[in-house]
Coordinates of C-alpha atoms in Angstrom, one line a residue:
Chain X
X1 CA 15.5 -22.3 13.0
X2 CA 16.2 -21.2 16.5
X3 CA 16.3 -24.3 18.7
X4 CA 14.7 -23.9 22.1
X5 CA 12.4 -21.2 20.9
X6 CA 8.8 -22.3 21.7
X7 CA 7.5 -21.0 18.5
X8 CA 9.6 -23.2 16.4
X9 CA 9.1 -26.5 18.4
X10 CA 6.4 -28.9 17.3
X11 CA 3.5 -29.4 19.7
X12 CA 3.7 -32.5 22.0
X13 CA 2.5 -35.7 20.5
X14 CA 0.1 -36.6 23.3
X15 CA -2.0 -34.0 25.2
X16 CA -4.8 -34.3 27.8
X17 CA -7.2 -33.7 24.9
X18 CA -5.8 -36.6 22.9
X19 CA -6.4 -38.8 25.8
X20 CA -9.8 -37.4 26.4
X21 CA -10.7 -38.1 22.8
X22 CA -9.7 -41.8 23.1
X23 CA -12.0 -42.4 26.0
X24 CA -15.1 -43.1 23.9
X25 CA -13.1 -45.6 21.8
X26 CA -11.9 -47.4 24.9
X27 CA -15.3 -47.4 26.3
X28 CA -16.6 -49.0 23.1
X29 CA -14.0 -51.7 23.2
X30 CA -14.9 -52.5 26.9
X31 CA -18.6 -52.7 25.9
X32 CA -17.8 -55.1 23.1
X33 CA -15.8 -57.4 25.4
X34 CA -18.5 -57.2 28.0
X35 CA -21.2 -58.0 25.5
X36 CA -19.3 -61.0 24.2
X37 CA -19.0 -62.3 27.7
X38 CA -22.7 -61.8 28.5
X39 CA -23.6 -63.7 25.4
X40 CA -21.9 -66.8 26.6
X41 CA -19.6 -66.8 23.6
X42 CA -16.3 -68.4 24.6
X43 CA -13.4 -69.9 22.6
X44 CA -14.2 -73.3 24.3
X45 CA -17.7 -73.3 23.1
X46 CA -16.6 -72.3 19.6
X47 CA -13.9 -75.2 19.5
X48 CA -16.6 -77.7 20.8
X49 CA -18.9 -76.6 17.9
X50 CA -16.4 -77.3 15.1
X51 CA -16.8 -81.1 14.9
X52 CA -20.7 -80.7 14.8
X53 CA -20.4 -78.2 12.0
X54 CA -17.9 -80.3 10.1
X55 CA -20.6 -83.2 10.4
X56 CA -23.4 -81.0 9.1
X57 CA -21.3 -79.9 6.1
X58 CA -20.5 -83.5 5.4
X59 CA -24.2 -84.4 5.5
X60 CA -25.0 -81.5 3.0
X61 CA -22.9 -82.9 0.2
X62 CA -23.6 -83.9 -2.5
X63 CA -26.5 -81.5 -2.9
X64 CA -29.8 -83.2 -3.8
X65 CA -31.4 -81.5 -6.8
X66 CA -34.3 -84.0 -7.2
X67 CA -36.8 -81.2 -6.3
X68 CA -35.2 -78.8 -8.7
X69 CA -38.3 -77.7 -10.4
X70 CA -40.1 -76.9 -7.2
X71 CA -37.0 -75.3 -5.9
X72 CA -36.9 -72.9 -8.9
X73 CA -40.6 -72.1 -8.8
X74 CA -40.4 -71.1 -5.1
X75 CA -37.1 -69.2 -5.9
X76 CA -39.1 -67.3 -8.7
X77 CA -41.7 -66.3 -6.1
X78 CA -39.0 -65.1 -3.7
X79 CA -37.3 -63.1 -6.5
X80 CA -40.7 -61.6 -7.6
X81 CA -41.4 -60.6 -3.9
X82 CA -37.9 -59.0 -3.7
X83 CA -38.3 -57.1 -7.1
X84 CA -41.9 -55.9 -6.5
X85 CA -41.2 -55.0 -2.8
X86 CA -38.0 -53.1 -3.8
X87 CA -39.5 -51.3 -6.7
X88 CA -42.5 -50.1 -4.8
X89 CA -40.4 -49.2 -1.8
X90 CA -37.9 -47.2 -3.9
X91 CA -40.7 -45.4 -5.7
X92 CA -42.1 -44.3 -2.3
X93 CA -38.6 -43.6 -1.0
X94 CA -37.9 -40.8 -3.4
X95 CA -40.7 -38.5 -2.3
X96 CA -40.1 -39.4 1.3
X97 CA -36.4 -38.7 0.8
X98 CA -37.1 -35.3 -0.4
X99 CA -39.5 -34.5 2.4
X100 CA -36.9 -35.9 5.0
X101 CA -34.0 -33.9 3.5
X102 CA -33.0 -30.7 5.4
X103 CA -32.3 -28.7 2.3
X104 CA -35.1 -29.7 -0.1
X105 CA -38.1 -30.3 2.2
X106 CA -41.1 -28.4 0.8
X107 CA -42.3 -27.6 4.3
X108 CA -39.3 -26.1 6.2
X109 CA -38.7 -27.6 9.6
X110 CA -40.7 -30.8 9.0
X111 CA -37.8 -32.8 7.8
X112 CA -37.2 -34.1 11.4
X113 CA -40.8 -35.6 11.6
X114 CA -40.2 -37.5 8.3
X115 CA -36.7 -38.5 9.5
X116 CA -38.2 -39.9 12.7
X117 CA -40.8 -41.8 10.8
X118 CA -38.1 -43.3 8.5
X119 CA -36.1 -44.3 11.7
X120 CA -39.3 -45.9 13.1
X121 CA -39.6 -48.1 9.8
X122 CA -36.0 -49.0 10.0
X123 CA -36.1 -49.9 13.8
X124 CA -38.5 -52.8 13.4
X125 CA -36.9 -55.7 11.4
X126 CA -38.5 -56.9 8.2
X127 CA -39.1 -60.3 9.9
X128 CA -41.4 -58.6 12.5
X129 CA -43.2 -56.7 9.7
X130 CA -43.7 -60.0 7.8
X131 CA -45.3 -61.6 11.0
X132 CA -47.6 -58.5 11.4
X133 CA -48.7 -58.6 7.7
X134 CA -49.2 -62.5 7.7
X135 CA -51.3 -61.9 10.9
X136 CA -53.2 -59.1 9.2
X137 CA -53.5 -60.4 5.5
X138 CA -52.9 -64.1 5.9
X139 CA -49.9 -66.2 4.6
X140 CA -48.7 -65.5 1.1
X141 CA -46.5 -63.3 -1.1
X142 CA -48.4 -60.2 -0.4
X143 CA -47.2 -60.1 3.2
X144 CA -43.7 -60.7 1.9
X145 CA -44.0 -57.8 -0.6
X146 CA -45.4 -55.4 2.0
X147 CA -42.6 -56.3 4.4
X148 CA -39.9 -55.6 1.9
X149 CA -41.8 -52.4 0.9
X150 CA -41.6 -51.1 4.5
X151 CA -38.0 -52.2 5.0
X152 CA -36.8 -50.6 1.8
X153 CA -38.7 -47.4 2.6
X154 CA -36.9 -47.0 6.0
X155 CA -33.5 -47.8 4.5
X156 CA -33.5 -46.2 1.0
X157 CA -35.6 -43.1 2.2
X158 CA -32.8 -42.4 4.9
X159 CA -30.1 -42.7 2.3
X160 CA -31.9 -40.8 -0.4
X161 CA -32.4 -37.9 2.0
X162 CA -28.6 -37.9 3.0
X163 CA -27.7 -38.0 -0.7
X164 CA -30.0 -35.0 -1.4
X165 CA -28.4 -33.0 1.5
X166 CA -24.9 -33.8 0.5
X167 CA -25.3 -32.3 -3.0
X168 CA -23.1 -29.4 -4.1
X169 CA -25.0 -26.2 -3.5
X170 CA -23.3 -24.3 -6.3
X171 CA -25.4 -25.5 -9.3
X172 CA -28.6 -25.1 -7.1
X173 CA -27.7 -21.5 -6.4
X174 CA -27.0 -21.0 -10.1
X175 CA -30.5 -22.4 -11.1
X176 CA -32.1 -20.2 -8.4
X177 CA -30.4 -17.2 -9.9
X178 CA -32.0 -18.2 -13.2
X179 CA -35.3 -18.1 -11.8
X180 CA -35.8 -21.9 -11.4
X181 CA -38.6 -23.3 -9.1
X182 CA -38.2 -25.9 -6.4
X183 CA -39.1 -28.9 -8.7
X184 CA -36.7 -27.5 -11.4
X185 CA -33.9 -27.3 -9.0
X186 CA -34.7 -30.8 -7.8
X187 CA -34.7 -32.2 -11.3
X188 CA -32.0 -29.8 -12.8
X189 CA -29.4 -29.8 -10.2
X190 CA -30.2 -32.0 -7.1
X191 CA -31.1 -35.4 -8.6
X192 CA -28.3 -35.7 -11.1
X193 CA -25.8 -35.1 -8.3
X194 CA -27.6 -37.5 -6.0
X195 CA -28.1 -40.1 -8.7
X196 CA -24.9 -42.1 -8.1
X197 CA -25.6 -42.6 -4.4
X198 CA -29.4 -43.4 -5.2
X199 CA -28.4 -46.1 -7.8
X200 CA -26.0 -47.6 -5.4
X201 CA -28.5 -47.6 -2.6
X202 CA -31.2 -49.1 -4.9
X203 CA -29.0 -51.9 -6.1
X204 CA -27.9 -52.7 -2.6
X205 CA -31.6 -52.5 -1.6
X206 CA -32.5 -55.2 -4.2
X207 CA -29.7 -57.5 -3.0
X208 CA -30.8 -56.9 0.6
X209 CA -34.4 -57.6 -0.2
X210 CA -33.6 -60.8 -2.0
X211 CA -31.7 -62.1 1.0
X212 CA -34.6 -60.9 3.3
X213 CA -37.3 -62.5 1.2
X214 CA -35.7 -65.9 1.7
X215 CA -36.0 -65.5 5.5
X216 CA -39.5 -64.1 5.2
X217 CA -40.7 -67.5 3.7
X218 CA -40.0 -69.1 7.0
X219 CA -42.7 -67.1 8.7
X220 CA -45.3 -67.8 5.9
X221 CA -44.6 -64.8 3.7
X222 CA -44.2 -66.9 0.6
X223 CA -41.1 -68.0 -1.4
X224 CA -38.2 -70.5 -0.9
X225 CA -37.9 -69.9 2.8
X226 CA -40.6 -72.4 3.6
X227 CA -38.8 -75.1 1.4
X228 CA -35.6 -74.4 3.2
X229 CA -37.3 -74.6 6.6
X230 CA -39.0 -78.0 5.8
X231 CA -35.8 -79.4 4.5
X232 CA -33.9 -78.4 7.6
X233 CA -36.6 -79.7 10.0
X234 CA -36.8 -83.1 8.2
X235 CA -33.0 -83.4 8.4
X236 CA -32.7 -83.5 4.6
X237 CA -29.6 -81.6 4.6
X238 CA -28.6 -82.5 1.0
X239 CA -31.8 -81.0 -0.3
X240 CA -31.2 -78.0 2.0
X241 CA -27.7 -77.5 0.5
X242 CA -29.2 -77.6 -3.1
X243 CA -31.7 -74.9 -2.0
X244 CA -28.8 -72.8 -0.6
X245 CA -26.8 -73.1 -3.8
X246 CA -29.8 -72.1 -5.9
X247 CA -30.3 -69.0 -3.5
X248 CA -26.5 -68.2 -3.9
X249 CA -26.8 -68.4 -7.6
X250 CA -29.7 -65.9 -7.7
X251 CA -27.9 -63.6 -5.3
X252 CA -24.8 -63.6 -7.5
X253 CA -27.0 -63.0 -10.6
X254 CA -28.6 -60.0 -8.9
X255 CA -25.3 -58.6 -7.9
X256 CA -24.0 -59.0 -11.6
X257 CA -27.1 -57.3 -12.8
X258 CA -26.7 -54.6 -10.3
X259 CA -23.2 -53.9 -11.3
X260 CA -24.3 -53.7 -14.9
X261 CA -27.1 -51.4 -14.1
X262 CA -24.7 -49.1 -12.1
X263 CA -22.3 -49.0 -15.1
X264 CA -25.1 -48.2 -17.6
X265 CA -26.9 -45.6 -15.6
X266 CA -23.9 -43.8 -14.3
X267 CA -22.3 -43.4 -17.7
X268 CA -22.1 -39.8 -19.0
X269 CA -25.3 -39.0 -21.0
X270 CA -28.0 -36.5 -21.6
Chain Q
X1 CA 2.8 -5.8 -10.4
X2 CA 3.0 -2.4 -12.1
X3 CA 0.0 -0.5 -12.9
X4 CA 1.7 2.6 -14.3
X5 CA 2.1 0.9 -17.6
X6 CA -1.5 0.0 -17.6
X7 CA -2.5 3.6 -16.8
X8 CA -0.3 4.8 -19.7
X9 CA -1.8 2.2 -22.1
X10 CA -5.3 3.3 -21.1
X11 CA -4.5 7.0 -21.6
X12 CA -3.0 6.4 -25.1
X13 CA -6.0 4.5 -26.0
X14 CA -8.2 7.3 -25.0
X15 CA -6.1 9.7 -27.0
X16 CA -6.4 7.6 -30.1
X17 CA -10.2 7.2 -29.7
X18 CA -11.9 9.6 -32.1
X19 CA -14.1 12.2 -30.6
X20 CA -17.7 11.7 -31.3
X21 CA -19.3 14.3 -33.5
X22 CA -22.6 15.7 -32.2
X23 CA -24.7 14.7 -35.2
X24 CA -23.1 11.2 -35.4
X25 CA -25.4 8.3 -34.6
X26 CA -24.4 6.6 -31.4
X27 CA -23.1 3.0 -31.6
X28 CA -25.0 0.2 -29.9
X29 CA -22.6 0.3 -27.0
X30 CA -23.6 3.8 -26.1
X31 CA -24.3 4.4 -22.4
X32 CA -27.6 5.9 -22.2
X33 CA -28.8 8.2 -19.4
X34 CA -31.5 5.7 -18.3
X35 CA -30.6 4.1 -14.9
X36 CA -30.8 0.3 -15.2
X37 CA -29.9 -0.3 -11.5
X38 CA -30.1 2.1 -8.7
X39 CA -29.0 0.9 -5.3
X40 CA -29.4 3.1 -2.2
X41 CA -28.1 2.5 1.2
X42 CA -27.8 -1.2 0.8
X43 CA -26.8 -3.1 4.0
X44 CA -26.2 -6.7 4.6
X45 CA -24.8 -8.8 7.5
X46 CA -24.1 -12.5 8.2
X47 CA -25.1 -12.7 11.8
X48 CA -23.5 -9.9 13.6
X49 CA -20.8 -9.4 11.0
X50 CA -21.7 -6.5 8.8
X51 CA -20.8 -7.1 5.1
X52 CA -22.4 -4.2 3.3
X53 CA -22.7 -0.9 5.1
X54 CA -25.0 1.5 3.3
X55 CA -23.8 0.9 -0.3
X56 CA -25.2 3.3 -2.9
X57 CA -24.5 3.5 -6.5
X58 CA -26.1 3.3 -9.9
X59 CA -25.5 1.7 -13.2
X60 CA -26.7 3.1 -16.5
X61 CA -27.9 1.0 -19.4
X62 CA -25.0 0.0 -21.5
X63 CA -22.4 0.8 -19.0
X64 CA -19.6 -1.6 -18.1
X65 CA -18.9 -1.1 -14.4
X66 CA -16.2 -3.0 -12.6
X67 CA -16.3 -3.7 -8.8
X68 CA -12.9 -3.7 -7.2
X69 CA -12.0 -4.8 -3.8
X70 CA -9.8 -7.1 -1.8
X71 CA -11.1 -10.4 -0.4
X72 CA -14.0 -9.9 2.1
X73 CA -14.7 -6.4 0.8
X74 CA -18.4 -7.5 0.0
X75 CA -18.2 -7.7 -3.7
X76 CA -19.8 -11.2 -4.0
X77 CA -22.5 -10.3 -1.4
X78 CA -23.3 -7.1 -3.3
X79 CA -23.6 -9.0 -6.6
X80 CA -25.9 -11.6 -4.9
X81 CA -28.0 -8.8 -3.6
X82 CA -28.3 -7.3 -7.0
X83 CA -29.2 -10.8 -8.5
X84 CA -31.9 -11.2 -5.8
X85 CA -30.3 -14.3 -4.4
X86 CA -30.2 -12.7 -0.9
X87 CA -32.3 -10.0 0.5
X88 CA -30.7 -7.0 1.9
X89 CA -31.3 -6.1 5.6
X90 CA -31.5 -2.3 4.8
X91 CA -31.8 0.0 1.8
X92 CA -33.5 -0.3 -1.5
X93 CA -32.8 -1.3 -5.0
X94 CA -34.6 -0.2 -8.2
X95 CA -34.1 -2.2 -11.3
X96 CA -35.3 -0.9 -14.7
X97 CA -37.6 1.6 -12.8
X98 CA -39.2 -1.2 -10.6
X99 CA -38.6 -1.7 -6.9
X100 CA -36.9 -5.1 -6.3
X101 CA -38.7 -5.8 -3.1
X102 CA -39.9 -8.5 -3.9
X103 CA -38.0 -9.7 -6.9
X104 CA -40.5 -10.7 -9.5
X105 CA -40.0 -13.5 -12.1
X106 CA -40.2 -10.8 -14.8
X107 CA -37.3 -8.8 -13.3
X108 CA -35.2 -11.9 -12.7
X109 CA -35.5 -12.9 -16.4
X110 CA -33.7 -9.6 -17.3
X111 CA -30.6 -10.4 -15.2
X112 CA -27.9 -13.0 -15.7
X113 CA -25.3 -14.0 -13.1
X114 CA -22.0 -15.5 -14.0
X115 CA -20.3 -17.3 -11.1
X116 CA -16.6 -17.6 -10.2
X117 CA -16.7 -21.3 -10.4
X118 CA -19.3 -21.4 -13.4
X119 CA -21.6 -23.7 -11.3
X120 CA -22.7 -25.9 -14.1
X121 CA -24.5 -29.2 -13.5
X122 CA -21.5 -31.4 -14.3
X123 CA -23.6 -34.6 -15.0
X124 CA -25.6 -32.9 -17.7
X125 CA -24.5 -32.0 -21.2
X126 CA -23.4 -28.7 -22.4
X127 CA -26.6 -28.1 -24.3
X128 CA -28.8 -29.0 -21.3
X129 CA -26.7 -26.6 -19.1
X130 CA -27.4 -23.8 -21.7
X131 CA -31.1 -24.7 -21.9
X132 CA -31.2 -24.3 -18.1
X133 CA -30.9 -20.5 -18.8
X134 CA -34.5 -20.5 -19.7
X135 CA -35.9 -21.9 -16.5
X136 CA -37.4 -18.8 -15.2
X137 CA -39.4 -18.1 -18.4
X138 CA -42.9 -19.3 -19.2
X139 CA -41.5 -22.4 -21.1
X140 CA -39.1 -23.0 -18.1
X141 CA -41.0 -26.1 -16.9
X142 CA -39.8 -28.0 -20.0
X143 CA -36.2 -26.7 -19.7
X144 CA -34.7 -29.2 -17.2
X145 CA -33.3 -31.2 -20.1
X146 CA -32.6 -30.2 -23.7
X147 CA -34.6 -33.2 -24.8
X148 CA -37.8 -31.9 -23.4
X149 CA -37.1 -28.2 -24.1
X150 CA -39.2 -26.5 -27.0
X151 CA -37.4 -26.5 -30.3
X152 CA -37.1 -22.7 -30.3
X153 CA -35.1 -22.9 -27.0
X154 CA -32.9 -25.6 -28.3
X155 CA -32.1 -23.6 -31.4
X156 CA -31.5 -20.5 -29.4
X157 CA -29.1 -22.6 -27.1
X158 CA -27.2 -23.7 -30.2
X159 CA -26.8 -20.1 -31.3
X160 CA -25.5 -19.1 -27.9
X161 CA -23.1 -22.0 -28.0
X162 CA -22.0 -20.8 -31.5
X163 CA -21.4 -17.2 -30.0
X164 CA -18.9 -18.8 -27.4
X165 CA -17.4 -21.1 -29.9
X166 CA -18.6 -24.4 -28.3
X167 CA -21.1 -25.7 -30.7
X168 CA -18.7 -28.7 -31.4
X169 CA -19.1 -29.8 -27.7
X170 CA -22.9 -29.6 -27.6
X171 CA -23.6 -33.2 -26.1
X172 CA -20.4 -33.5 -24.0
X173 CA -21.0 -33.7 -20.3
X174 CA -20.1 -30.4 -18.5
X175 CA -17.7 -32.2 -16.2
X176 CA -15.4 -33.0 -19.2
X177 CA -14.8 -29.4 -20.0
X178 CA -11.7 -27.3 -19.0
X179 CA -12.2 -24.4 -16.7
X180 CA -12.2 -21.8 -19.6
X181 CA -14.8 -23.9 -21.6
X182 CA -17.0 -24.2 -18.6
X183 CA -17.0 -20.5 -18.0
X184 CA -17.9 -20.0 -21.6
X185 CA -20.9 -22.4 -21.2
X186 CA -21.9 -20.3 -18.1
X187 CA -21.8 -17.2 -20.4
X188 CA -24.0 -19.0 -23.0
X189 CA -26.4 -20.0 -20.2
X190 CA -26.8 -16.3 -19.3
X191 CA -26.9 -15.3 -23.0
X192 CA -29.9 -17.5 -23.7
X193 CA -31.9 -15.3 -21.3
X194 CA -31.1 -12.2 -23.5
X195 CA -30.5 -10.2 -20.3
X196 CA -30.3 -6.5 -19.9
X197 CA -27.8 -6.8 -17.1
X198 CA -25.0 -9.4 -16.6
X199 CA -23.5 -9.7 -13.2
X200 CA -20.2 -11.5 -13.1
X201 CA -18.6 -12.5 -9.8
X202 CA -15.0 -12.8 -10.4
X203 CA -15.5 -14.7 -13.7
X204 CA -11.8 -15.2 -14.3
X205 CA -10.6 -16.0 -10.8
X206 CA -10.4 -19.7 -11.4
X207 CA -8.8 -19.4 -14.8
X208 CA -5.4 -19.1 -16.3
X209 CA -4.4 -15.6 -17.6
X210 CA -5.1 -16.5 -21.2
X211 CA -8.6 -18.1 -20.6
X212 CA -9.4 -15.2 -18.2
X213 CA -8.5 -12.6 -20.9
X214 CA -10.6 -14.5 -23.4
X215 CA -13.6 -14.6 -21.1
X216 CA -13.3 -10.8 -20.4
X217 CA -12.9 -10.1 -24.2
X218 CA -16.2 -11.9 -24.8
X219 CA -17.9 -10.0 -22.0
X220 CA -16.6 -6.8 -23.5
X221 CA -17.8 -7.7 -26.9
X222 CA -21.3 -8.3 -25.5
X223 CA -21.2 -4.8 -23.9
X224 CA -19.8 -3.1 -26.9
X225 CA -21.7 -4.9 -29.7
X226 CA -25.0 -5.8 -28.1
X227 CA -25.2 -3.0 -25.5
X228 CA -25.6 -5.6 -22.4
X229 CA -24.9 -3.8 -19.2
X230 CA -22.2 -5.3 -17.2
X231 CA -21.3 -5.2 -13.4
X232 CA -18.2 -7.4 -13.0
X233 CA -16.5 -7.9 -9.7
X234 CA -12.8 -8.7 -10.0
X235 CA -9.5 -8.5 -8.1
X236 CA -7.6 -7.7 -11.3
X237 CA -6.8 -4.0 -11.4
X238 CA -5.1 -4.2 -14.8
X239 CA -8.0 -5.7 -16.4
X240 CA -10.5 -3.6 -14.6
X241 CA -8.7 -0.4 -16.1
X242 CA -8.7 -2.0 -19.5
X243 CA -12.3 -3.2 -19.8
X244 CA -14.5 -0.9 -17.8
X245 CA -16.2 2.4 -18.2
X246 CA -16.4 3.1 -14.5
X247 CA -14.9 1.6 -11.4
X248 CA -16.4 1.1 -8.1
X249 CA -14.1 0.4 -5.2
X250 CA -15.3 -1.4 -2.1
X251 CA -13.5 -1.6 1.1
X252 CA -14.9 -3.3 4.3
X253 CA -18.4 -3.1 2.8
X254 CA -18.4 0.6 2.0
X255 CA -17.8 2.3 -1.5
X256 CA -14.6 4.3 -1.4
X257 CA -14.3 5.0 -5.1
X258 CA -17.0 5.6 -7.8
X259 CA -15.3 7.1 -10.8
X260 CA -15.1 6.9 -14.5
X261 CA -12.1 4.7 -15.5
X262 CA -10.6 7.4 -17.6
X263 CA -10.4 9.8 -14.7
X264 CA -9.0 7.3 -12.2
X265 CA -5.5 7.7 -10.9
X266 CA -3.2 5.2 -9.2
X267 CA -3.3 7.2 -6.1
X268 CA -7.1 6.9 -5.9
X269 CA -6.9 3.2 -6.0
X270 CA -5.0 3.4 -2.7
X271 CA -8.5 4.1 -1.2
X272 CA -9.4 0.4 -2.0
X273 CA -6.2 -1.5 -1.3
X274 CA -4.8 0.9 1.4
X275 CA -1.1 0.5 2.2
X276 CA -0.7 -2.5 0.1
X277 CA -0.8 -0.3 -3.1
X278 CA 2.1 2.1 -3.3
X279 CA 1.5 5.7 -4.6
X280 CA 3.2 4.6 -7.9
X281 CA 0.4 2.1 -8.3
X282 CA 2.5 -1.0 -7.3
X283 CA 0.9 -3.7 -5.2
X284 CA 3.3 -4.4 -2.2

């Protein structure tokens, strides 16, 4: 190596471009700090809240399971809302995902319209959808199911479209050379490649829907939410903690079932 | 790499070959006078970059033609045009007496393309991948999975797997196969179509020398025993000389050689590889 020769010296560690690339990160950090300040969150207010939180936790133990049958019944409704809403939402997400994908959309150039529509569904939170459906259809599980369907559609449709677009193009090209049609390419090459992401998304959608359906009950969309709301409003914190523990158990069960589904469906087969 | 020895080997092989008597019946591998593929003035460009510039050649039925050329010479693009995967900007192509604009399903059924990286569906089994070969056929709508395919197709797929010695791995997922095995599955996927023309785009490029030789031996047997016409793109001059009836050399999108292999000299190959190939046939 010839020292001093510019061709053999490594480039400088920091250049004007490096600094320019860091500007967006710095701007983001400043925005986070400013937003925290604007929300009134200070360390002082946090410290002052600790004794109250401790008192609340003390009031919640031991949990009161005296209304266990009613809790289980309401939890059953919540779980059914989550499963029905997720199932229907996922079934609709698959065709929508295909239409929203850049590479597989049957009508070239229209994927942006479907993308926009999915973004609109995602923008409005499920709680707002639940309020809308309760107002339209009256209180009950049907409003909760529809809110979950719409929420799952926006979320899963977006991920399904992404998974379809990210597939390896090689096998698709091979099937095209074999004379395969659009549907055959989708079933023969795209879906098997996108399946792992789709399964992960579906299981996560179910877990998400279960958590959402608890909250939906508070606005009258059926399920355990209303039980939790009443317990908290009547300061029956021990009963509330029993409800929370039951919800936790169901969420854990769903997560375990999800992991099992992932293992079984992603095992090599066919 | 020395090619002089390859040329010598080829010449000695030709000398040992018995001369066909006029009244002797031609073997199945005989090259007929019928043109299977006739390409005239083919041009293709990606954006403003011209890849193929007025390429013209023809392939007779039963012939084994090798496309030689360095990286970027246009071999893969030419094969993709011949397989109907991309539409040329200029020129015309006639396959089995029919104009290929547009490529019809019937024409496509008679052509099989083997890719450099085999391009199997890794999640599916070996058998399903072979069954995929029937997709462009009338029963193709049932050929996404072997479980839904007609029994005749499943049996044909098993025969093709036996031909490539992979019947023992029928239900293994394609992702568990080695590179050589995967390429053999890709050959079986083409064989199930019973094609008249097999296009192979550097089928040995991602394989070790032994697997590569095995694949080319199989393709040669298909050509010799079953009379399947071959158009194989490769970088490997040694094997091109060994396996082909004719060599077409591409350089910067233009044909610079189109000669029978038996008549080709090391000096002529310089037209393809330029200064990188010495007059003695050594790649520098």
